[in-house]
PDB file of C-alpha atoms in Angstrom:
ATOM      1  CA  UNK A   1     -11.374 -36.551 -12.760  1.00 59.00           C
ATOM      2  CA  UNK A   2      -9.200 -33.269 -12.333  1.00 81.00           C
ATOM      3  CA  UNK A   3      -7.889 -33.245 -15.795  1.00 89.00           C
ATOM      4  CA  UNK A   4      -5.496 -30.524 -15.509  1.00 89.00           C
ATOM      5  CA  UNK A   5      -3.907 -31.790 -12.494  1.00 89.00           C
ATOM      6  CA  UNK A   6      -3.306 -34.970 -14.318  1.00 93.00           C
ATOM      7  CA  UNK A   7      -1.532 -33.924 -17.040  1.00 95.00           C
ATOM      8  CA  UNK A   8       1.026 -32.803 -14.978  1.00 93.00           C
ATOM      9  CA  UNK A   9       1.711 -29.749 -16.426  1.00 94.00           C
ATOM     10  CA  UNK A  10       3.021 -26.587 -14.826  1.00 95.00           C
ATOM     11  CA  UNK A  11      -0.252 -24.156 -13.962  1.00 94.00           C
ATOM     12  CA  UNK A  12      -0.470 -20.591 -13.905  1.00 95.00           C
ATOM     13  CA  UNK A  13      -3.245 -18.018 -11.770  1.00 95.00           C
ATOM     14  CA  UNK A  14      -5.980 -18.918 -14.351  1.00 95.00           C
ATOM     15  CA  UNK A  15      -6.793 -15.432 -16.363  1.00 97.00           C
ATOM     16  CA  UNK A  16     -10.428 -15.569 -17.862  1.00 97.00           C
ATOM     17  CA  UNK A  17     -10.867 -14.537 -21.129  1.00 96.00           C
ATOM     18  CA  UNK A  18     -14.203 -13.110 -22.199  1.00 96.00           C
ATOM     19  CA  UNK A  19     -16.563 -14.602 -24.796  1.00 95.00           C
ATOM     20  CA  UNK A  20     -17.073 -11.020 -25.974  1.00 95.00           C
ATOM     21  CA  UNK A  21     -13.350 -10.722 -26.144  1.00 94.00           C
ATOM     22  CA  UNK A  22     -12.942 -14.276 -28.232  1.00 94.00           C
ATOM     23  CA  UNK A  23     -15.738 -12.683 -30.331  1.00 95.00           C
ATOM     24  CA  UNK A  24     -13.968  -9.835 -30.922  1.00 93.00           C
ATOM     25  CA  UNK A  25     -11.071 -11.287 -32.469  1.00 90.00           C
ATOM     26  CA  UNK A  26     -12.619 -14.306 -34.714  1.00 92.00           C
ATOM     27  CA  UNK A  27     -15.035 -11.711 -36.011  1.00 92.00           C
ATOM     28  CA  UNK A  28     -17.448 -14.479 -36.621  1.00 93.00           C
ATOM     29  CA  UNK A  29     -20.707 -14.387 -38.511  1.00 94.00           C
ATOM     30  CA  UNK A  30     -24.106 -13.880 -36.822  1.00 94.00           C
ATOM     31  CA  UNK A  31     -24.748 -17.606 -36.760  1.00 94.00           C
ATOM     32  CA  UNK A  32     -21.427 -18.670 -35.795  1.00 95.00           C
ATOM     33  CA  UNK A  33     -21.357 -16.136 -32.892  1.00 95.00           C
ATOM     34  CA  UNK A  34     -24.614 -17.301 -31.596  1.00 95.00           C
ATOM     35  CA  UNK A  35     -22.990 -20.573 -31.685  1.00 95.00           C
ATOM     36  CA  UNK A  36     -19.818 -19.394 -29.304  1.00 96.00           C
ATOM     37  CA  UNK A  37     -22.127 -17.201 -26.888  1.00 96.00           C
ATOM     38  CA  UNK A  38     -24.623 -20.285 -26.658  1.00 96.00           C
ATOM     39  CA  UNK A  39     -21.903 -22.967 -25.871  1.00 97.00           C
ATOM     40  CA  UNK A  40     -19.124 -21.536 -23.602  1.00 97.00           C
ATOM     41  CA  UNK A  41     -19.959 -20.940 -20.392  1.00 97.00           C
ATOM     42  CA  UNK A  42     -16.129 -19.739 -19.564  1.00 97.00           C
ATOM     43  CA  UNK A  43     -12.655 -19.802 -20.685  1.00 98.00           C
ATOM     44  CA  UNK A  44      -9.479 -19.329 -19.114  1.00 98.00           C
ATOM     45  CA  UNK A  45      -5.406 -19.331 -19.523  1.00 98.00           C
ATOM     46  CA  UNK A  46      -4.445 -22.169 -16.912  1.00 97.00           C
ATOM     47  CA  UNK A  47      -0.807 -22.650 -18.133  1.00 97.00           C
ATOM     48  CA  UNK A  48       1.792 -21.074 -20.345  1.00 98.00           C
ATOM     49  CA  UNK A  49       4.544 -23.675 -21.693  1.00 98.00           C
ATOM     50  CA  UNK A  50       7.576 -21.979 -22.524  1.00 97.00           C
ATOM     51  CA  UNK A  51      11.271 -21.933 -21.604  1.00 96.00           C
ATOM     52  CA  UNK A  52      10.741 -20.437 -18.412  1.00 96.00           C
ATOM     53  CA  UNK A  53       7.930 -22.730 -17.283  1.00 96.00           C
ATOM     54  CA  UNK A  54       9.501 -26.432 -18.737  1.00 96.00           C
ATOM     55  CA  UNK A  55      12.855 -25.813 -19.946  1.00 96.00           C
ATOM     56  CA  UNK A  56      12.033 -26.714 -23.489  1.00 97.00           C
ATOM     57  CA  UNK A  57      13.563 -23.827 -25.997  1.00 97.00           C
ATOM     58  CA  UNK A  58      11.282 -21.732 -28.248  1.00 97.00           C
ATOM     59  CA  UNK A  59      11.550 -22.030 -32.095  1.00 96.00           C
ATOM     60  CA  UNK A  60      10.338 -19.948 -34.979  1.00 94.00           C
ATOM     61  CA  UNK A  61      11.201 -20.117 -38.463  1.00 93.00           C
ATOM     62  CA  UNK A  62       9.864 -18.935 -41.590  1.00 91.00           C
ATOM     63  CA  UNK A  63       6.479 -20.902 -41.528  1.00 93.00           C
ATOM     64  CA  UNK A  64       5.749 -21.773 -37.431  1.00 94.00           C
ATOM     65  CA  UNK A  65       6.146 -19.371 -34.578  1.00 94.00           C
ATOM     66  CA  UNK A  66       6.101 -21.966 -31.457  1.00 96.00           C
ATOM     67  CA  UNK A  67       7.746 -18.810 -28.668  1.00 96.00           C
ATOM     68  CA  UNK A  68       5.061 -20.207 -26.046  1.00 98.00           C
ATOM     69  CA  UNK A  69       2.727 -22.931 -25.992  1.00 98.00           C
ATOM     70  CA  UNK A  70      -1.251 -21.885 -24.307  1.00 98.00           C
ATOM     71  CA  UNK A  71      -3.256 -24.117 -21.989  1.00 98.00           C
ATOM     72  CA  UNK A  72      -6.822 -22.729 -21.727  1.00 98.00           C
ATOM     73  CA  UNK A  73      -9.568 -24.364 -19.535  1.00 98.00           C
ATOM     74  CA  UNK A  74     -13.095 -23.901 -21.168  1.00 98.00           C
ATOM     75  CA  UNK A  75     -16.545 -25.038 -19.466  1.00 97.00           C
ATOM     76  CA  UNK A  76     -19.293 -26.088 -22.074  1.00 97.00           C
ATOM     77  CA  UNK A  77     -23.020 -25.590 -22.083  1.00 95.00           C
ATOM     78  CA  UNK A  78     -23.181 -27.619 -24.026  1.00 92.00           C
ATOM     79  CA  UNK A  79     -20.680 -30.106 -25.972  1.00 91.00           C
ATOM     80  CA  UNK A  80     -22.302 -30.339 -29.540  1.00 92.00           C
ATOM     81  CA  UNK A  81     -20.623 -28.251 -31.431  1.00 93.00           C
ATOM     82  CA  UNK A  82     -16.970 -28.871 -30.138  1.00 96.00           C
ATOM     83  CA  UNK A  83     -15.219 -29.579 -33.434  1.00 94.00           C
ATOM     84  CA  UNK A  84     -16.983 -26.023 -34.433  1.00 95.00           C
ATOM     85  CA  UNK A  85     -15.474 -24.588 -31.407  1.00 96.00           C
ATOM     86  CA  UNK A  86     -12.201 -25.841 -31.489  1.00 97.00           C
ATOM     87  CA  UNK A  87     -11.562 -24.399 -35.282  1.00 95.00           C
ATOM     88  CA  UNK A  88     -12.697 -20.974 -33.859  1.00 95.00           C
ATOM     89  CA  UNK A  89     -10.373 -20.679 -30.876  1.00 96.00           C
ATOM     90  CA  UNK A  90      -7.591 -22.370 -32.450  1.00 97.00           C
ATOM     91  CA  UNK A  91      -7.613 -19.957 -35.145  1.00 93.00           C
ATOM     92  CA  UNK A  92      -7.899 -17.026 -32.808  1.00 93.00           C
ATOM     93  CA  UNK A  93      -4.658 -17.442 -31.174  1.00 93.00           C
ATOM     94  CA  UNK A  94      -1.266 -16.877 -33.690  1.00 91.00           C
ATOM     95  CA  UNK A  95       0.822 -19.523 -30.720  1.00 95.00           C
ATOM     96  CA  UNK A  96       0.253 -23.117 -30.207  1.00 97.00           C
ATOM     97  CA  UNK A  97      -2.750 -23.880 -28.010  1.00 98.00           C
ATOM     98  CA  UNK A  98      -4.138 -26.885 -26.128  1.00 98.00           C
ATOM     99  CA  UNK A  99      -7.745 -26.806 -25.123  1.00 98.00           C
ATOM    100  CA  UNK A 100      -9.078 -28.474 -22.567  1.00 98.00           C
ATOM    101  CA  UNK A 101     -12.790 -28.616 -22.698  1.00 97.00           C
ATOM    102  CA  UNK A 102     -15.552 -29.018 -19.580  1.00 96.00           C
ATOM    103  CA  UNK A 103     -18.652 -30.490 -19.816  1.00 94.00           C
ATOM    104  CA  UNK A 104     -20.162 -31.778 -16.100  1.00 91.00           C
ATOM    105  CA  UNK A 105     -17.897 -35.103 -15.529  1.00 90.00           C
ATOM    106  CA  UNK A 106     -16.703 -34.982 -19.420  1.00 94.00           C
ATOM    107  CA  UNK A 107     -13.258 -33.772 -20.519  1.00 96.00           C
ATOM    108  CA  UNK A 108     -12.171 -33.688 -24.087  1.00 97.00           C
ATOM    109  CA  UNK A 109      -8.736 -31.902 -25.267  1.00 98.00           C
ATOM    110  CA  UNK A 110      -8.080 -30.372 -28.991  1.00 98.00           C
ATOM    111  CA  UNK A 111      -4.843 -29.786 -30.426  1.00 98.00           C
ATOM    112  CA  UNK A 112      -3.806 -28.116 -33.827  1.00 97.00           C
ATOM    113  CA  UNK A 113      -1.009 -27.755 -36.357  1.00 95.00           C
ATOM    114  CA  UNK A 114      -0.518 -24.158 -37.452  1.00 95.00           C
ATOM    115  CA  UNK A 115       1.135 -22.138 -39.547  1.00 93.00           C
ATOM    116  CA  UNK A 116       2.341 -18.428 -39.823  1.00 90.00           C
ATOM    117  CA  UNK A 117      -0.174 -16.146 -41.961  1.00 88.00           C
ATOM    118  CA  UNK A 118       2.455 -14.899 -44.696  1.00 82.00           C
ATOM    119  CA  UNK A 119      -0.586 -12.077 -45.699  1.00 84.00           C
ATOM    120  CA  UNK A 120      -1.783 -10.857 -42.874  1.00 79.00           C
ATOM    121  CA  UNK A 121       0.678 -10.155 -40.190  1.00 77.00           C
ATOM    122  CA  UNK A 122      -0.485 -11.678 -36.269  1.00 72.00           C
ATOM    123  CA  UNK A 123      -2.521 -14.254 -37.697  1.00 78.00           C
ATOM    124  CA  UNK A 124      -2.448 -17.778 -38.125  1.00 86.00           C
ATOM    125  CA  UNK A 125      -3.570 -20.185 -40.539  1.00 91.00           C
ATOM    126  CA  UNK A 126      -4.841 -23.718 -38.547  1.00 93.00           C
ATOM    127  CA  UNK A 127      -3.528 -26.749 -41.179  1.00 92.00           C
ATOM    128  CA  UNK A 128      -5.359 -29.439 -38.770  1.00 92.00           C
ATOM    129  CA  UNK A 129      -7.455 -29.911 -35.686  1.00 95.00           C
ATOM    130  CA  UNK A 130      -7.776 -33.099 -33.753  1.00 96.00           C
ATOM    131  CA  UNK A 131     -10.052 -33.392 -30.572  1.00 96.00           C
ATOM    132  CA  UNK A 132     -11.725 -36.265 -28.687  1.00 96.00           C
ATOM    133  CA  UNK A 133     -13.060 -37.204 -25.670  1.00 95.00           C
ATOM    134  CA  UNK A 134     -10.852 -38.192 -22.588  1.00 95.00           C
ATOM    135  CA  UNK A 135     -11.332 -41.870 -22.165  1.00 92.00           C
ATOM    136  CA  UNK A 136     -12.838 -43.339 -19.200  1.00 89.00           C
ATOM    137  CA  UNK A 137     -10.318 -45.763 -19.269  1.00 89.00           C
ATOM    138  CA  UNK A 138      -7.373 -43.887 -19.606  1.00 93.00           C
ATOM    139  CA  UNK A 139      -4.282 -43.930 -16.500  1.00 93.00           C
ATOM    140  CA  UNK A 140      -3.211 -41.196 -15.099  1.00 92.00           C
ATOM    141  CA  UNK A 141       0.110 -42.564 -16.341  1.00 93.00           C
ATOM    142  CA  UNK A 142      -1.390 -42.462 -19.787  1.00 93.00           C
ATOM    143  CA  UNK A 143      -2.643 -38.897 -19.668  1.00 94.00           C
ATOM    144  CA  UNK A 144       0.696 -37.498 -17.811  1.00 94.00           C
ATOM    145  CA  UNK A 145       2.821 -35.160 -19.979  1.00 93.00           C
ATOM    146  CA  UNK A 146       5.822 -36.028 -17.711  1.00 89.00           C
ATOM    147  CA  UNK A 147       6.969 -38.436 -20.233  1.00 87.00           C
ATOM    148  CA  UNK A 148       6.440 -36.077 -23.379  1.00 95.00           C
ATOM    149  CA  UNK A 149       9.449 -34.142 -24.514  1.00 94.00           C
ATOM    150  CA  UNK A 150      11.266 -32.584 -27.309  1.00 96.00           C
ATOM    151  CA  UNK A 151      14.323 -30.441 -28.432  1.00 97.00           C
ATOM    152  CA  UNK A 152      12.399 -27.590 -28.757  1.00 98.00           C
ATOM    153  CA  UNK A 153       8.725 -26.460 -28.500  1.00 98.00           C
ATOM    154  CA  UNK A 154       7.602 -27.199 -31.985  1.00 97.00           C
ATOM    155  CA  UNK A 155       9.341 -30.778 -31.424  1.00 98.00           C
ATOM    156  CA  UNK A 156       7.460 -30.887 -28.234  1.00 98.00           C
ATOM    157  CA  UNK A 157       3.713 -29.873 -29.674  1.00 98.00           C
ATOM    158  CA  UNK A 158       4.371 -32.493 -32.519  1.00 96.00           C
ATOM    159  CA  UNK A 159       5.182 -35.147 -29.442  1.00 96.00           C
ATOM    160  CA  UNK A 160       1.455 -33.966 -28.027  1.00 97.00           C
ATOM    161  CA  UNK A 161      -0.123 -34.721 -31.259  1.00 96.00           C
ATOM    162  CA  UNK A 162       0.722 -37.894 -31.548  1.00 94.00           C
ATOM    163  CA  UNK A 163       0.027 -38.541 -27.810  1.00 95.00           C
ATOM    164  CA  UNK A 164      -3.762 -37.264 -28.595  1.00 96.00           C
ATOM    165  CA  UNK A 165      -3.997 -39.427 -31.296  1.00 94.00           C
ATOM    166  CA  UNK A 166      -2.953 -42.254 -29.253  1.00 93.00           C
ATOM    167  CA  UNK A 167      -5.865 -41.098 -26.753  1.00 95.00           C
ATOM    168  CA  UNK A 168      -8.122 -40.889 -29.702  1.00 95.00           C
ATOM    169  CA  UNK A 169      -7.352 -44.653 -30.921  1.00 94.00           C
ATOM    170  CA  UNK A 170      -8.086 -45.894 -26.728  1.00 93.00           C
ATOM    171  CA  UNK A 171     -11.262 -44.229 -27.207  1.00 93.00           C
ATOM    172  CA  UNK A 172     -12.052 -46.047 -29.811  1.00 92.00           C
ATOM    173  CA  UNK A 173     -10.538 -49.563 -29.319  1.00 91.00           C
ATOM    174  CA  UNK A 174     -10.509 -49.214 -25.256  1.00 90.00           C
ATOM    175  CA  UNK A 175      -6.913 -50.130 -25.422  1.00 87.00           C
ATOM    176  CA  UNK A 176      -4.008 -47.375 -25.499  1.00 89.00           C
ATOM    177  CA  UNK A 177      -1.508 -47.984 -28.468  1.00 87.00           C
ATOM    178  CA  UNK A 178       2.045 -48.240 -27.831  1.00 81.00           C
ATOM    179  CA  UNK A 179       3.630 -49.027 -31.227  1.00 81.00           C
ATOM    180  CA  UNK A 180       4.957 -46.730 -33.875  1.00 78.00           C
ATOM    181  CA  UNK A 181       1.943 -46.223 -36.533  1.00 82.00           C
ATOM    182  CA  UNK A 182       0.953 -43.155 -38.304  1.00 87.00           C
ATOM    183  CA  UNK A 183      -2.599 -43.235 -36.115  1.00 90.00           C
ATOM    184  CA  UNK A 184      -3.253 -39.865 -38.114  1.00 90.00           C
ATOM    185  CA  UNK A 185      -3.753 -40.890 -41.353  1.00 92.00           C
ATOM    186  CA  UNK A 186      -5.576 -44.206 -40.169  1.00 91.00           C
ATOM    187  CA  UNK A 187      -7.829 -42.049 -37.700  1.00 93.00           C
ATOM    188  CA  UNK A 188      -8.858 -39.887 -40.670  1.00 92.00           C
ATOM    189  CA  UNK A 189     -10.245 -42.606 -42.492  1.00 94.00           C
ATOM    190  CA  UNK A 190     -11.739 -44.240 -39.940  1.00 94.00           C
ATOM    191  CA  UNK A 191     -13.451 -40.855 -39.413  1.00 93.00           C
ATOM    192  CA  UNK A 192     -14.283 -40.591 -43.120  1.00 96.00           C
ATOM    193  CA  UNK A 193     -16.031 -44.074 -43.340  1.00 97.00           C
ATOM    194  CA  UNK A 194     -18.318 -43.440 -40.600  1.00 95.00           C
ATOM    195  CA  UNK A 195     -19.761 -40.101 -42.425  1.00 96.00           C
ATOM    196  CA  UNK A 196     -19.767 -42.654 -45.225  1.00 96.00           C
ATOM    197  CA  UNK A 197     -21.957 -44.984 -43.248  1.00 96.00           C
ATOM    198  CA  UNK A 198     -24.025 -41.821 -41.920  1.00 96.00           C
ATOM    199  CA  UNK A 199     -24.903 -40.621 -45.023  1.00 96.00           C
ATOM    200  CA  UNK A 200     -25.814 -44.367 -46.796  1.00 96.00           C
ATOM    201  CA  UNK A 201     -27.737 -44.842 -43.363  1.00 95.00           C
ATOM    202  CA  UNK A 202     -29.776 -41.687 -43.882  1.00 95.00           C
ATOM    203  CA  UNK A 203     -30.161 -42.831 -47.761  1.00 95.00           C
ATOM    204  CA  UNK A 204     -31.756 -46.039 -46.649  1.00 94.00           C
ATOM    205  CA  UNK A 205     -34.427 -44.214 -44.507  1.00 93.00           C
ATOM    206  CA  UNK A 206     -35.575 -42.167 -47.598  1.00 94.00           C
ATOM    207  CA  UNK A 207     -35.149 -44.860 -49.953  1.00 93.00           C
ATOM    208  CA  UNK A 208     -38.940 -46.023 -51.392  1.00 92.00           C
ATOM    209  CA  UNK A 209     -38.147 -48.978 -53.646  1.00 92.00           C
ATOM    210  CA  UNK A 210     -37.471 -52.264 -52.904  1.00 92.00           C
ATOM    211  CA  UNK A 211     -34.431 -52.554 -55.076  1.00 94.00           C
ATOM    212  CA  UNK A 212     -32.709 -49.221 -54.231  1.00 94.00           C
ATOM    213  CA  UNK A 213     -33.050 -50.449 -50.349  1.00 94.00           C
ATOM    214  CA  UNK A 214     -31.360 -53.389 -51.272  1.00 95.00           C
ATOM    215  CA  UNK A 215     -28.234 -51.488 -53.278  1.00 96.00           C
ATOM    216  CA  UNK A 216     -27.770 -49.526 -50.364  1.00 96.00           C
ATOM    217  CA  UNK A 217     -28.074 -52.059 -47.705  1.00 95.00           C
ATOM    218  CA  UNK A 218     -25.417 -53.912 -49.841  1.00 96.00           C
ATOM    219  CA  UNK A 219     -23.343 -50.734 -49.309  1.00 96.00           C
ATOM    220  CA  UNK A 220     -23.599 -50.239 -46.198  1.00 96.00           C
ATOM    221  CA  UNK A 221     -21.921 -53.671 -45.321  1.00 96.00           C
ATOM    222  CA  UNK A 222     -19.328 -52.805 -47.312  1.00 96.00           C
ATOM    223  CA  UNK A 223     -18.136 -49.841 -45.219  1.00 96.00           C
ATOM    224  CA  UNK A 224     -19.065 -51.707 -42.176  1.00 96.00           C
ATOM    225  CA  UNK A 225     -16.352 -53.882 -43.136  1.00 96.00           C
ATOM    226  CA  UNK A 226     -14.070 -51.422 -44.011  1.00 95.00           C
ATOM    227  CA  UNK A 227     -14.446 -49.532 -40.840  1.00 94.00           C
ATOM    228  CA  UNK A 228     -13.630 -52.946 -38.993  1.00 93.00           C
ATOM    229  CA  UNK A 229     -10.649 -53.728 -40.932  1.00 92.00           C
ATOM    230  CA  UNK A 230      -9.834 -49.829 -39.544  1.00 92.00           C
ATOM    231  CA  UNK A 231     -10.621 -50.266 -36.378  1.00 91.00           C
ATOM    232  CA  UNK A 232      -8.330 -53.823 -36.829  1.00 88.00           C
ATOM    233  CA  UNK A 233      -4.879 -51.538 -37.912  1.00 87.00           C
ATOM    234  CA  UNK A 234      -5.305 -49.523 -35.010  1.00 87.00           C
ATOM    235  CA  UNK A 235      -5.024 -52.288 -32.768  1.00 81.00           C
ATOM    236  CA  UNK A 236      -1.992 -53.386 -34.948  1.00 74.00           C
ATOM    237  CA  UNK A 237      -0.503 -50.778 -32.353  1.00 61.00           C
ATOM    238  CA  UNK A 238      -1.749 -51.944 -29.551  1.00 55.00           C
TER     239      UNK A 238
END
């Protein structure tokens, strides 16, 4: 699947963008820079999405600065630490950005809602991230930004959000959603009860007596049944 090509979005000559140079402006710890150099094979600037490029005007106000919109393309060495990632480069870039992640036949794209850095001047402060795995059953009419628009860019980058959310819910439910719901706020919990279920999981393996095993087992149903009812309001827009 040539992602990029399907979302039918205007491409520029890719420009690569150095892990040093990505390093250089997050600043990062040790650890987390080990993390970066360890997991991105490459990154480049595929598209810029501005006036000039779809027609949609710029906008910038006291809080958001949406003047151009960034594509970059970024192969993985590995795709464990994506979420990690996504914060980093997100944050490293004051303009709206879409990421488009690589890994061998695996695409998954992360979008975030930003805000201008009132302290320090350039920067950006990242209010929320969302990323997830492109669906394999997802149409090409489904994963088109043809049919995205807005009356200006920050209009526009909202209209993206909630089509990723809608890509997150198929992933989930194997069915695209096509009704109004606020697939945010049910996405986060769903989200939230699995590290729920994780951590009661993990509780049970260390658990030693008979009756604690039993508490938590009891518990874990619980959320099971929570994350289906979840799973069932998600589908509610289907």
């Amino acid at each position: 699947m040539d992602v990029l090509n399907k979302l039918n979005m205007p491409l520029c000559q890719p420009q690569r963008i150095p892990v040093k140079t990505l390093i250089e402006q997050l600043q990062p710890n040790s650890a987390d820079k080990k993390v970066i150099e360890s997991h991105i094979a490459s990154m480049k600037l595929v598209s810029i999405l501005n006036e000039q490029t779809i027609r949609i005007r710029s906008h910038k106000d006291d809080n958001y600065s949406y003047q151009s919109i960034y594509v970059f393309m970024i192969e993985l060495k590995k795709d464990d630490s994506i979420i990690s990632l996504s914060n980093w480069i997100h944050s490293a870039f004051p303009e709206p950005t879409i990421l488009v992640y690589k890994m061998k036949d695996n695409y998954f794209i992360s979008l975030a809602s930003k805000r201008i850095n009132k302290i320090e001047e350039g920067k950006t402060v990242v209010e929320d991230v969302i990323t997830t795995q492109i669906s394999e059953f997802v149409t090409e009419q489904q994963l088109s930004f043809q049919e995205i628009s807005g009356k200006n860019l920050m209009e526009f980058y909202s209209n993206i959000l909630q089509w990723l959310y809608r890509l997150k819910v198929l992933r989930i439910t194997k069915v695209y959603p096509t009704k109004d719901l606020d697939y945010k706020t049910v996405l986060k919990e769903y989200e939230q009860i699995n590290i729920d279920l994780n951590k009661l999981k993990e509780s049970y393996k260390r658990a030693t007596m008979k009756s604690e095993k039993m508490r938590i087992d009891d518990e874990i149903y619980d959320k099971e049944i929570e994350l289906k009812k979840v799973i069932k309001l998600m589908k509610v827009g289907v």
